[in-house]
Amino acid sequence: MSAALLLAACGDDTGSSDNSNEKEISIGEEVGYTIVGIEPGAGITGLTYDALEQYENLEGWTLQESSTAGMIGSLDQAIRNEEPIIVTGWKPHWKFSAYDLKILDDPKGALGGEEYTNTLVRKGLEEDLPDLFTVLDRFHWEPEDVEQVMLEASNSDFDTAAAEWIQNNEDKVNEWTEGITKGGGEELKLITTTWDSELASSSVMKQVVNELGYEVNVIPVDPAIMFQAIATGEGDASLSAALPTTHDAFYKKHKEDIVDLGENLKGTQNGFVVPAYMDIDSIEDLEPKK
Ligand code: PBE
């Protein structure tokens, strides 16, 4: 293009330079001003509704609740067709190794910053089953560990994946179980949420504690029920509390009635997740519905 044409194409600078943009469809229009979400009971679902309120530029947008499998199905289909899509996503999760994805910047921190997964136990567990309490208190691992179990489970099942991880990570398991007196068949009701990362930790703990002579029942429920079960003592322990932001509403409601043993996993994260080919980097770049 010649210099003269270039100048002509740029137009004057009196404010009408946006003509070409008006014809382009915005990402909002392309995705129908819709974010594809997961289960209604998930912490991230509540946070997404908060985000829709907090970001003025998300006026008129809606969250389409579904399930984790439904969200993955929509994401997979969009990527196959190279279409735009925005989903509620989180780490650790295998979708980041299966697809080329990015998490949109969230300058208001509506979906939380760096998150942790905490261990909670019921009041009185320390007195009733002190050795088991110690194992639960010591338990911690890394995102890579969770990912290994999740990946193996996708080819087999969580019990097989947990057994394999335990076999390959004796040192870590020994750190949690060193010096522990064996149980005599007492029951541990281990409450968990239903997501893969939480099924991974619960499946590993189940086998570790089984080996120590306890009967373990893993009970997958919604986050609200999980917190309630620990608070009422119907459940003994959970490795699945997503804090400080994701499950904050449930935590606040029950914090007087639960014992928080702190983080077992660092470096988890929530966000609006898009395929890497989409030309957008921040939630703030989305446009309100016209
Ligand atoms: N998650 C995975 C859960 C906690 C861990 C982000 C989907 C939630 O939103 O409650």
PDB file of C-alpha atoms and ligand atoms in Angstrom:
ATOM      1  CA  MET A   1       0.000   0.000   0.000  1.00  0.00           C
ATOM      2  CA  SER A   2       1.301   3.457  -0.842  1.00  0.00           C
ATOM      3  CA  ALA A   3       1.817   6.078   1.822  1.00  0.00           C
ATOM      4  CA  ALA A   4      -1.077   8.124   0.450  1.00  0.00           C
ATOM      5  CA  LEU A   5      -3.471   5.195   0.611  1.00  0.00           C
ATOM      6  CA  LEU A   6      -2.309   4.328   4.094  1.00  0.00           C
ATOM      7  CA  LEU A   7      -3.067   7.848   5.245  1.00  0.00           C
ATOM      8  CA  ALA A   8      -6.455   7.740   3.597  1.00  0.00           C
ATOM      9  CA  ALA A   9      -7.233   4.394   5.233  1.00  0.00           C
ATOM     10  CA  CYS A  10      -6.365   5.782   8.653  1.00  0.00           C
ATOM     11  CA  GLY A  11      -8.875   8.562   8.136  1.00  0.00           C
ATOM     12  CA  ASP A  12      -8.687  11.863   9.950  1.00  0.00           C
ATOM     13  CA  ASP A  13      -8.373  12.127  13.681  1.00  0.00           C
ATOM     14  CA  THR A  14     -11.628  13.914  14.347  1.00  0.00           C
ATOM     15  CA  GLY A  15     -13.265  10.917  15.949  1.00  0.00           C
ATOM     16  CA  SER A  16     -14.704   8.942  13.076  1.00  0.00           C
ATOM     17  CA  SER A  17     -11.797   6.506  13.024  1.00  0.00           C
ATOM     18  CA  ASP A  18     -13.883   3.690  14.492  1.00  0.00           C
ATOM     19  CA  ASN A  19     -15.918   3.091  11.334  1.00  0.00           C
ATOM     20  CA  SER A  20     -14.173  -0.157  10.506  1.00  0.00           C
ATOM     21  CA  ASN A  21     -14.641  -1.515  14.046  1.00  0.00           C
ATOM     22  CA  GLU A  22     -18.365  -1.023  13.890  1.00  0.00           C
ATOM     23  CA  LYS A  23     -18.666  -3.676  11.243  1.00  0.00           C
ATOM     24  CA  GLU A  24     -16.590  -6.175  13.221  1.00  0.00           C
ATOM     25  CA  ILE A  25     -18.554  -8.469  15.492  1.00  0.00           C
ATOM     26  CA  SER A  26     -17.432  -8.188  19.105  1.00  0.00           C
ATOM     27  CA  ILE A  27     -16.543 -11.253  21.137  1.00  0.00           C
ATOM     28  CA  GLY A  28     -19.634 -10.591  23.241  1.00  0.00           C
ATOM     29  CA  GLU A  29     -21.873 -10.831  20.203  1.00  0.00           C
ATOM     30  CA  GLU A  30     -20.069 -13.936  19.002  1.00  0.00           C
ATOM     31  CA  VAL A  31     -20.616 -15.795  22.278  1.00  0.00           C
ATOM     32  CA  GLY A  32     -24.131 -14.436  22.784  1.00  0.00           C
ATOM     33  CA  TYR A  33     -22.983 -12.519  25.890  1.00  0.00           C
ATOM     34  CA  THR A  34     -22.873 -15.874  27.642  1.00  0.00           C
ATOM     35  CA  ILE A  35     -20.329 -17.528  29.882  1.00  0.00           C
ATOM     36  CA  VAL A  36     -20.539 -21.305  29.947  1.00  0.00           C
ATOM     37  CA  GLY A  37     -20.451 -22.408  33.573  1.00  0.00           C
ATOM     38  CA  ILE A  38     -20.499 -25.577  35.654  1.00  0.00           C
ATOM     39  CA  GLU A  39     -22.657 -26.936  38.517  1.00  0.00           C
ATOM     40  CA  PRO A  40     -24.969 -24.426  40.278  1.00  0.00           C
ATOM     41  CA  GLY A  41     -23.531 -25.455  43.670  1.00  0.00           C
ATOM     42  CA  ALA A  42     -19.885 -24.781  42.781  1.00  0.00           C
ATOM     43  CA  GLY A  43     -18.081 -21.919  44.506  1.00  0.00           C
ATOM     44  CA  ILE A  44     -16.976 -20.624  41.103  1.00  0.00           C
ATOM     45  CA  THR A  45     -20.624 -20.316  40.029  1.00  0.00           C
ATOM     46  CA  GLY A  46     -21.365 -17.883  42.870  1.00  0.00           C
ATOM     47  CA  LEU A  47     -18.152 -15.969  42.144  1.00  0.00           C
ATOM     48  CA  THR A  48     -19.148 -15.641  38.499  1.00  0.00           C
ATOM     49  CA  TYR A  49     -22.470 -14.062  39.456  1.00  0.00           C
ATOM     50  CA  ASP A  50     -20.474 -11.645  41.642  1.00  0.00           C
ATOM     51  CA  ALA A  51     -18.201 -10.866  38.688  1.00  0.00           C
ATOM     52  CA  LEU A  52     -21.213 -10.118  36.476  1.00  0.00           C
ATOM     53  CA  GLU A  53     -22.235  -7.520  39.081  1.00  0.00           C
ATOM     54  CA  GLN A  54     -18.767  -6.102  39.732  1.00  0.00           C
ATOM     55  CA  TYR A  55     -17.659  -5.544  36.133  1.00  0.00           C
ATOM     56  CA  GLU A  56     -19.737  -2.786  34.585  1.00  0.00           C
ATOM     57  CA  ASN A  57     -18.638  -3.941  31.149  1.00  0.00           C
ATOM     58  CA  LEU A  58     -20.392  -7.286  31.778  1.00  0.00           C
ATOM     59  CA  GLU A  59     -23.789  -5.629  31.891  1.00  0.00           C
ATOM     60  CA  GLY A  60     -26.331  -7.810  30.112  1.00  0.00           C
ATOM     61  CA  TRP A  61     -24.109 -10.926  30.203  1.00  0.00           C
ATOM     62  CA  THR A  62     -25.437 -14.210  31.550  1.00  0.00           C
ATOM     63  CA  LEU A  63     -23.955 -17.315  33.084  1.00  0.00           C
ATOM     64  CA  GLN A  64     -25.220 -20.523  31.586  1.00  0.00           C
ATOM     65  CA  GLU A  65     -25.044 -23.066  34.406  1.00  0.00           C
ATOM     66  CA  SER A  66     -24.387 -26.639  33.388  1.00  0.00           C
ATOM     67  CA  SER A  67     -22.067 -29.335  34.717  1.00  0.00           C
ATOM     68  CA  THR A  68     -18.320 -29.816  34.549  1.00  0.00           C
ATOM     69  CA  ALA A  69     -18.828 -32.443  31.824  1.00  0.00           C
ATOM     70  CA  GLY A  70     -21.193 -30.113  29.967  1.00  0.00           C
ATOM     71  CA  MET A  71     -18.720 -27.237  30.155  1.00  0.00           C
ATOM     72  CA  ILE A  72     -15.912 -29.469  28.853  1.00  0.00           C
ATOM     73  CA  GLY A  73     -18.178 -30.699  26.044  1.00  0.00           C
ATOM     74  CA  SER A  74     -18.947 -27.134  24.947  1.00  0.00           C
ATOM     75  CA  LEU A  75     -15.287 -26.155  25.185  1.00  0.00           C
ATOM     76  CA  ASP A  76     -14.218 -29.175  23.153  1.00  0.00           C
ATOM     77  CA  GLN A  77     -16.793 -28.511  20.451  1.00  0.00           C
ATOM     78  CA  ALA A  78     -15.893 -24.812  20.189  1.00  0.00           C
ATOM     79  CA  ILE A  79     -12.197 -25.657  19.821  1.00  0.00           C
ATOM     80  CA  ARG A  80     -12.898 -28.261  17.137  1.00  0.00           C
ATOM     81  CA  ASN A  81     -14.746 -25.551  15.163  1.00  0.00           C
ATOM     82  CA  GLU A  82     -12.269 -22.808  16.112  1.00  0.00           C
ATOM     83  CA  GLU A  83     -15.138 -20.806  17.524  1.00  0.00           C
ATOM     84  CA  PRO A  84     -14.972 -18.377  20.430  1.00  0.00           C
ATOM     85  CA  ILE A  85     -16.160 -19.507  23.851  1.00  0.00           C
ATOM     86  CA  ILE A  86     -15.756 -18.316  27.436  1.00  0.00           C
ATOM     87  CA  VAL A  87     -16.037 -20.882  30.240  1.00  0.00           C
ATOM     88  CA  THR A  88     -15.587 -20.849  33.994  1.00  0.00           C
ATOM     89  CA  GLY A  89     -12.401 -22.819  34.601  1.00  0.00           C
ATOM     90  CA  TRP A  90      -9.854 -23.633  37.298  1.00  0.00           C
ATOM     91  CA  LYS A  91      -6.444 -25.085  37.977  1.00  0.00           C
ATOM     92  CA  PRO A  92      -5.295 -27.748  38.530  1.00  0.00           C
ATOM     93  CA  HIS A  93      -7.258 -29.355  35.723  1.00  0.00           C
ATOM     94  CA  TRP A  94      -6.298 -31.548  32.767  1.00  0.00           C
ATOM     95  CA  LYS A  95      -8.050 -29.191  30.285  1.00  0.00           C
ATOM     96  CA  PHE A  96      -4.898 -27.041  30.344  1.00  0.00           C
ATOM     97  CA  SER A  97      -2.788 -29.923  29.015  1.00  0.00           C
ATOM     98  CA  ALA A  98      -5.461 -31.159  26.610  1.00  0.00           C
ATOM     99  CA  TYR A  99      -6.096 -27.740  24.992  1.00  0.00           C
ATOM    100  CA  ASP A 100      -4.218 -24.500  24.409  1.00  0.00           C
ATOM    101  CA  LEU A 101      -6.083 -22.192  26.797  1.00  0.00           C
ATOM    102  CA  LYS A 102      -5.631 -18.925  28.618  1.00  0.00           C
ATOM    103  CA  ILE A 103      -7.137 -17.491  31.779  1.00  0.00           C
ATOM    104  CA  LEU A 104      -8.421 -13.935  31.296  1.00  0.00           C
ATOM    105  CA  ASP A 105      -6.934 -11.293  33.613  1.00  0.00           C
ATOM    106  CA  ASP A 106      -9.303 -10.445  36.423  1.00  0.00           C
ATOM    107  CA  PRO A 107      -8.146  -7.018  37.674  1.00  0.00           C
ATOM    108  CA  LYS A 108     -10.966  -6.827  40.221  1.00  0.00           C
ATOM    109  CA  GLY A 109     -10.070 -10.244  41.630  1.00  0.00           C
ATOM    110  CA  ALA A 110     -13.713 -11.260  41.388  1.00  0.00           C
ATOM    111  CA  LEU A 111     -12.832 -14.934  40.941  1.00  0.00           C
ATOM    112  CA  GLY A 112     -10.161 -14.913  43.661  1.00  0.00           C
ATOM    113  CA  GLY A 113      -6.410 -14.628  43.385  1.00  0.00           C
ATOM    114  CA  GLU A 114      -4.081 -17.443  44.271  1.00  0.00           C
ATOM    115  CA  GLU A 115      -6.275 -19.999  45.969  1.00  0.00           C
ATOM    116  CA  TYR A 116      -5.549 -22.853  48.354  1.00  0.00           C
ATOM    117  CA  THR A 117      -7.203 -26.108  49.179  1.00  0.00           C
ATOM    118  CA  ASN A 118      -7.582 -26.597  52.911  1.00  0.00           C
ATOM    119  CA  THR A 119      -8.168 -29.554  55.205  1.00  0.00           C
ATOM    120  CA  LEU A 120     -11.125 -29.255  57.576  1.00  0.00           C
ATOM    121  CA  VAL A 121     -12.085 -31.615  60.391  1.00  0.00           C
ATOM    122  CA  ARG A 122     -15.010 -31.783  62.769  1.00  0.00           C
ATOM    123  CA  LYS A 123     -14.700 -30.585  66.328  1.00  0.00           C
ATOM    124  CA  GLY A 124     -13.678 -33.426  68.609  1.00  0.00           C
ATOM    125  CA  LEU A 125     -11.852 -35.484  65.963  1.00  0.00           C
ATOM    126  CA  GLU A 126      -8.510 -34.624  67.555  1.00  0.00           C
ATOM    127  CA  GLU A 127      -9.643 -36.128  70.873  1.00  0.00           C
ATOM    128  CA  ASP A 128     -11.509 -39.079  69.354  1.00  0.00           C
ATOM    129  CA  LEU A 129      -8.898 -40.209  66.819  1.00  0.00           C
ATOM    130  CA  PRO A 130      -5.628 -38.373  67.566  1.00  0.00           C
ATOM    131  CA  ASP A 131      -3.421 -40.427  65.239  1.00  0.00           C
ATOM    132  CA  LEU A 132      -5.770 -40.019  62.328  1.00  0.00           C
ATOM    133  CA  PHE A 133      -5.972 -36.302  63.130  1.00  0.00           C
ATOM    134  CA  THR A 134      -2.175 -36.087  62.886  1.00  0.00           C
ATOM    135  CA  VAL A 135      -2.140 -37.733  59.450  1.00  0.00           C
ATOM    136  CA  LEU A 136      -4.827 -35.344  58.184  1.00  0.00           C
ATOM    137  CA  ASP A 137      -2.963 -32.399  59.670  1.00  0.00           C
ATOM    138  CA  ARG A 138       0.295 -33.413  57.970  1.00  0.00           C
ATOM    139  CA  PHE A 139      -1.233 -34.082  54.555  1.00  0.00           C
ATOM    140  CA  HIS A 140      -0.069 -31.709  51.813  1.00  0.00           C
ATOM    141  CA  TRP A 141       1.056 -32.104  48.231  1.00  0.00           C
ATOM    142  CA  GLU A 142       1.805 -30.177  45.034  1.00  0.00           C
ATOM    143  CA  PRO A 143      -0.237 -29.363  41.904  1.00  0.00           C
ATOM    144  CA  GLU A 144       1.974 -31.814  39.942  1.00  0.00           C
ATOM    145  CA  ASP A 145       0.923 -34.629  42.274  1.00  0.00           C
ATOM    146  CA  VAL A 146      -2.755 -33.863  41.790  1.00  0.00           C
ATOM    147  CA  GLU A 147      -2.252 -33.688  38.031  1.00  0.00           C
ATOM    148  CA  GLN A 148      -0.541 -37.086  37.955  1.00  0.00           C
ATOM    149  CA  VAL A 149      -3.451 -38.714  39.758  1.00  0.00           C
ATOM    150  CA  MET A 150      -6.038 -36.923  37.577  1.00  0.00           C
ATOM    151  CA  LEU A 151      -4.254 -37.921  34.384  1.00  0.00           C
ATOM    152  CA  GLU A 152      -3.912 -41.580  35.386  1.00  0.00           C
ATOM    153  CA  ALA A 153      -7.544 -41.617  36.566  1.00  0.00           C
ATOM    154  CA  SER A 154      -8.660 -40.450  33.116  1.00  0.00           C
ATOM    155  CA  ASN A 155      -7.153 -43.683  31.723  1.00  0.00           C
ATOM    156  CA  SER A 156      -8.298 -45.934  34.558  1.00  0.00           C
ATOM    157  CA  ASP A 157     -10.114 -44.852  37.736  1.00  0.00           C
ATOM    158  CA  PHE A 158      -9.315 -42.906  40.909  1.00  0.00           C
ATOM    159  CA  ASP A 159      -8.575 -45.993  43.032  1.00  0.00           C
ATOM    160  CA  THR A 160      -6.065 -47.310  40.518  1.00  0.00           C
ATOM    161  CA  ALA A 161      -4.551 -43.864  40.017  1.00  0.00           C
ATOM    162  CA  ALA A 162      -4.224 -43.275  43.762  1.00  0.00           C
ATOM    163  CA  ALA A 163      -2.581 -46.676  44.306  1.00  0.00           C
ATOM    164  CA  GLU A 164      -0.066 -45.942  41.578  1.00  0.00           C
ATOM    165  CA  TRP A 165       0.730 -42.475  42.936  1.00  0.00           C
ATOM    166  CA  ILE A 166       1.234 -43.898  46.460  1.00  0.00           C
ATOM    167  CA  GLN A 167       3.582 -46.554  45.093  1.00  0.00           C
ATOM    168  CA  ASN A 168       5.661 -43.914  43.306  1.00  0.00           C
ATOM    169  CA  ASN A 169       5.706 -41.447  46.210  1.00  0.00           C
ATOM    170  CA  GLU A 170       6.574 -43.469  49.294  1.00  0.00           C
ATOM    171  CA  ASP A 171       8.682 -40.642  50.734  1.00  0.00           C
ATOM    172  CA  LYS A 172       5.797 -38.205  50.746  1.00  0.00           C
ATOM    173  CA  VAL A 173       3.388 -40.734  52.194  1.00  0.00           C
ATOM    174  CA  ASN A 174       5.917 -41.631  54.908  1.00  0.00           C
ATOM    175  CA  GLU A 175       6.110 -37.978  55.934  1.00  0.00           C
ATOM    176  CA  TRP A 176       2.393 -38.064  56.672  1.00  0.00           C
ATOM    177  CA  THR A 177       2.329 -41.448  58.424  1.00  0.00           C
ATOM    178  CA  GLU A 178       5.646 -41.578  60.307  1.00  0.00           C
ATOM    179  CA  GLY A 179       5.280 -42.758  63.895  1.00  0.00           C
ATOM    180  CA  ILE A 180       1.516 -43.215  63.645  1.00  0.00           C
ATOM    181  CA  THR A 181      -0.080 -45.954  65.738  1.00  0.00           C
ATOM    182  CA  LYS A 182      -2.361 -48.216  63.698  1.00  0.00           C
ATOM    183  CA  GLY A 183      -6.106 -47.920  64.078  1.00  0.00           C
ATOM    184  CA  GLY A 184      -8.493 -50.728  65.011  1.00  0.00           C
ATOM    185  CA  GLY A 185     -11.036 -50.452  62.213  1.00  0.00           C
ATOM    186  CA  GLU A 186     -12.533 -47.118  63.279  1.00  0.00           C
ATOM    187  CA  GLU A 187     -14.502 -45.308  60.582  1.00  0.00           C
ATOM    188  CA  LEU A 188     -13.451 -42.096  58.873  1.00  0.00           C
ATOM    189  CA  LYS A 189     -16.164 -40.272  56.976  1.00  0.00           C
ATOM    190  CA  LEU A 190     -14.196 -38.282  54.425  1.00  0.00           C
ATOM    191  CA  ILE A 191     -16.378 -35.661  52.767  1.00  0.00           C
ATOM    192  CA  THR A 192     -15.302 -34.342  49.371  1.00  0.00           C
ATOM    193  CA  THR A 193     -16.590 -32.299  46.490  1.00  0.00           C
ATOM    194  CA  THR A 194     -17.099 -34.021  43.153  1.00  0.00           C
ATOM    195  CA  TRP A 195     -14.353 -32.423  41.034  1.00  0.00           C
ATOM    196  CA  ASP A 196     -11.428 -34.494  39.797  1.00  0.00           C
ATOM    197  CA  SER A 197      -8.786 -32.657  41.839  1.00  0.00           C
ATOM    198  CA  GLU A 198     -10.715 -33.350  45.043  1.00  0.00           C
ATOM    199  CA  LEU A 199     -11.488 -36.956  44.106  1.00  0.00           C
ATOM    200  CA  ALA A 200      -7.727 -37.327  43.595  1.00  0.00           C
ATOM    201  CA  SER A 201      -6.788 -36.179  47.104  1.00  0.00           C
ATOM    202  CA  SER A 202      -9.623 -38.092  48.745  1.00  0.00           C
ATOM    203  CA  SER A 203      -8.749 -41.308  46.902  1.00  0.00           C
ATOM    204  CA  VAL A 204      -5.114 -41.044  47.975  1.00  0.00           C
ATOM    205  CA  MET A 205      -6.066 -40.332  51.607  1.00  0.00           C
ATOM    206  CA  LYS A 206      -8.539 -43.193  51.573  1.00  0.00           C
ATOM    207  CA  GLN A 207      -5.835 -45.710  50.708  1.00  0.00           C
ATOM    208  CA  VAL A 208      -3.210 -44.220  53.010  1.00  0.00           C
ATOM    209  CA  VAL A 209      -5.566 -44.283  55.980  1.00  0.00           C
ATOM    210  CA  ASN A 210      -6.906 -47.712  55.041  1.00  0.00           C
ATOM    211  CA  GLU A 211      -3.371 -49.052  55.266  1.00  0.00           C
ATOM    212  CA  LEU A 212      -3.216 -47.578  58.765  1.00  0.00           C
ATOM    213  CA  GLY A 213      -6.154 -49.707  59.878  1.00  0.00           C
ATOM    214  CA  TYR A 214      -9.161 -47.409  59.425  1.00  0.00           C
ATOM    215  CA  GLU A 215     -12.352 -47.922  57.450  1.00  0.00           C
ATOM    216  CA  VAL A 216     -12.710 -44.990  55.085  1.00  0.00           C
ATOM    217  CA  ASN A 217     -15.925 -43.825  53.485  1.00  0.00           C
ATOM    218  CA  VAL A 218     -15.456 -41.179  50.784  1.00  0.00           C
ATOM    219  CA  ILE A 219     -18.654 -39.146  50.377  1.00  0.00           C
ATOM    220  CA  PRO A 220     -18.818 -36.708  47.399  1.00  0.00           C
ATOM    221  CA  VAL A 221     -21.263 -33.809  47.847  1.00  0.00           C
ATOM    222  CA  ASP A 222     -21.816 -30.131  46.925  1.00  0.00           C
ATOM    223  CA  PRO A 223     -19.593 -27.613  48.740  1.00  0.00           C
ATOM    224  CA  ALA A 224     -22.501 -26.296  50.863  1.00  0.00           C
ATOM    225  CA  ILE A 225     -23.250 -29.816  52.113  1.00  0.00           C
ATOM    226  CA  MET A 226     -19.573 -30.526  52.705  1.00  0.00           C
ATOM    227  CA  PHE A 227     -19.171 -27.565  55.060  1.00  0.00           C
ATOM    228  CA  GLN A 228     -22.437 -28.371  56.779  1.00  0.00           C
ATOM    229  CA  ALA A 229     -21.443 -32.015  57.302  1.00  0.00           C
ATOM    230  CA  ILE A 230     -18.165 -31.071  58.997  1.00  0.00           C
ATOM    231  CA  ALA A 231     -19.881 -28.385  61.097  1.00  0.00           C
ATOM    232  CA  THR A 232     -22.574 -30.759  62.367  1.00  0.00           C
ATOM    233  CA  GLY A 233     -20.107 -33.609  62.879  1.00  0.00           C
ATOM    234  CA  GLU A 234     -21.906 -35.871  60.404  1.00  0.00           C
ATOM    235  CA  GLY A 235     -18.663 -35.937  58.463  1.00  0.00           C
ATOM    236  CA  ASP A 236     -15.212 -36.273  60.057  1.00  0.00           C
ATOM    237  CA  ALA A 237     -12.934 -34.516  57.630  1.00  0.00           C
ATOM    238  CA  SER A 238     -12.588 -32.899  54.203  1.00  0.00           C
ATOM    239  CA  LEU A 239      -9.536 -32.202  52.066  1.00  0.00           C
ATOM    240  CA  SER A 240     -11.585 -30.124  49.617  1.00  0.00           C
ATOM    241  CA  ALA A 241     -12.194 -26.619  50.999  1.00  0.00           C
ATOM    242  CA  ALA A 242     -11.307 -24.040  48.308  1.00  0.00           C
ATOM    243  CA  LEU A 243     -10.128 -20.867  50.050  1.00  0.00           C
ATOM    244  CA  PRO A 244      -9.770 -17.969  50.715  1.00  0.00           C
ATOM    245  CA  THR A 245     -12.292 -16.958  48.035  1.00  0.00           C
ATOM    246  CA  THR A 246     -14.004 -19.875  46.272  1.00  0.00           C
ATOM    247  CA  HIS A 247     -15.843 -21.320  49.280  1.00  0.00           C
ATOM    248  CA  ASP A 248     -15.686 -18.181  51.415  1.00  0.00           C
ATOM    249  CA  ALA A 249     -19.481 -17.900  51.752  1.00  0.00           C
ATOM    250  CA  PHE A 250     -19.714 -21.458  53.153  1.00  0.00           C
ATOM    251  CA  TYR A 251     -16.621 -21.013  55.295  1.00  0.00           C
ATOM    252  CA  LYS A 252     -17.949 -17.827  56.906  1.00  0.00           C
ATOM    253  CA  LYS A 253     -21.237 -19.500  57.689  1.00  0.00           C
ATOM    254  CA  HIS A 254     -19.632 -22.459  59.504  1.00  0.00           C
ATOM    255  CA  LYS A 255     -16.218 -21.295  60.673  1.00  0.00           C
ATOM    256  CA  GLU A 256     -17.129 -21.341  64.390  1.00  0.00           C
ATOM    257  CA  ASP A 257     -18.105 -25.001  64.126  1.00  0.00           C
ATOM    258  CA  ILE A 258     -15.214 -26.444  62.117  1.00  0.00           C
ATOM    259  CA  VAL A 259     -11.502 -26.965  62.720  1.00  0.00           C
ATOM    260  CA  ASP A 260      -9.394 -25.617  59.852  1.00  0.00           C
ATOM    261  CA  LEU A 261      -6.077 -27.477  59.539  1.00  0.00           C
ATOM    262  CA  GLY A 262      -4.784 -25.145  56.844  1.00  0.00           C
ATOM    263  CA  GLU A 263      -3.547 -25.693  53.317  1.00  0.00           C
ATOM    264  CA  ASN A 264      -2.912 -29.076  51.770  1.00  0.00           C
ATOM    265  CA  LEU A 265      -2.425 -27.649  48.267  1.00  0.00           C
ATOM    266  CA  LYS A 266      -1.237 -24.244  47.082  1.00  0.00           C
ATOM    267  CA  GLY A 267      -1.433 -22.563  43.718  1.00  0.00           C
ATOM    268  CA  THR A 268      -4.971 -23.309  42.613  1.00  0.00           C
ATOM    269  CA  GLN A 269      -6.749 -20.678  40.532  1.00  0.00           C
ATOM    270  CA  ASN A 270     -10.178 -19.844  39.090  1.00  0.00           C
ATOM    271  CA  GLY A 271     -10.894 -17.786  36.024  1.00  0.00           C
ATOM    272  CA  PHE A 272     -12.769 -17.107  32.847  1.00  0.00           C
ATOM    273  CA  VAL A 273     -10.985 -19.434  30.453  1.00  0.00           C
ATOM    274  CA  VAL A 274     -10.817 -19.056  26.661  1.00  0.00           C
ATOM    275  CA  PRO A 275      -9.043 -20.847  23.799  1.00  0.00           C
ATOM    276  CA  ALA A 276      -5.613 -19.255  23.189  1.00  0.00           C
ATOM    277  CA  TYR A 277      -6.636 -18.286  19.620  1.00  0.00           C
ATOM    278  CA  MET A 278      -9.126 -15.723  20.953  1.00  0.00           C
ATOM    279  CA  ASP A 279      -7.955 -12.132  20.679  1.00  0.00           C
ATOM    280  CA  ILE A 280      -8.637 -11.092  24.266  1.00  0.00           C
ATOM    281  CA  ASP A 281      -6.628 -11.037  27.489  1.00  0.00           C
ATOM    282  CA  SER A 282      -8.742  -9.457  30.201  1.00  0.00           C
ATOM    283  CA  ILE A 283     -12.295  -9.609  31.501  1.00  0.00           C
ATOM    284  CA  GLU A 284     -12.240  -5.828  31.210  1.00  0.00           C
ATOM    285  CA  ASP A 285     -11.921  -6.082  27.412  1.00  0.00           C
ATOM    286  CA  LEU A 286     -15.360  -7.643  27.047  1.00  0.00           C
ATOM    287  CA  GLU A 287     -18.115  -5.317  25.931  1.00  0.00           C
ATOM    288  CA  PRO A 288     -21.521  -4.794  27.518  1.00  0.00           C
ATOM    289  CA  LYS A 289     -24.541  -6.182  25.710  1.00  0.00           C
ATOM    290  CA  LYS A 290     -25.965  -3.664  23.292  1.00  0.00           C
TER     291      LYS A 290
HETATM  292  N1  PBE B   1     -13.892 -25.798  41.551  1.00  0.00           N
HETATM  293  C1  PBE B   1     -12.850 -26.811  41.758  1.00  0.00           C
HETATM  294  C2  PBE B   1     -14.621 -25.893  42.843  1.00  0.00           C
HETATM  295  C3  PBE B   1     -13.602 -26.028  43.891  1.00  0.00           C
HETATM  296  C4  PBE B   1     -12.505 -26.756  43.205  1.00  0.00           C
HETATM  297  C5  PBE B   1     -13.243 -24.540  41.323  1.00  0.00           C
HETATM  298  C6  PBE B   1     -14.731 -26.205  40.438  1.00  0.00           C
HETATM  299  C7  PBE B   1     -15.717 -24.873  43.136  1.00  0.00           C
HETATM  300  O1  PBE B   1     -15.916 -23.955  42.338  1.00  0.00           O
HETATM  301  O2  PBE B   1     -16.402 -25.010  44.153  1.00  0.00           O
END
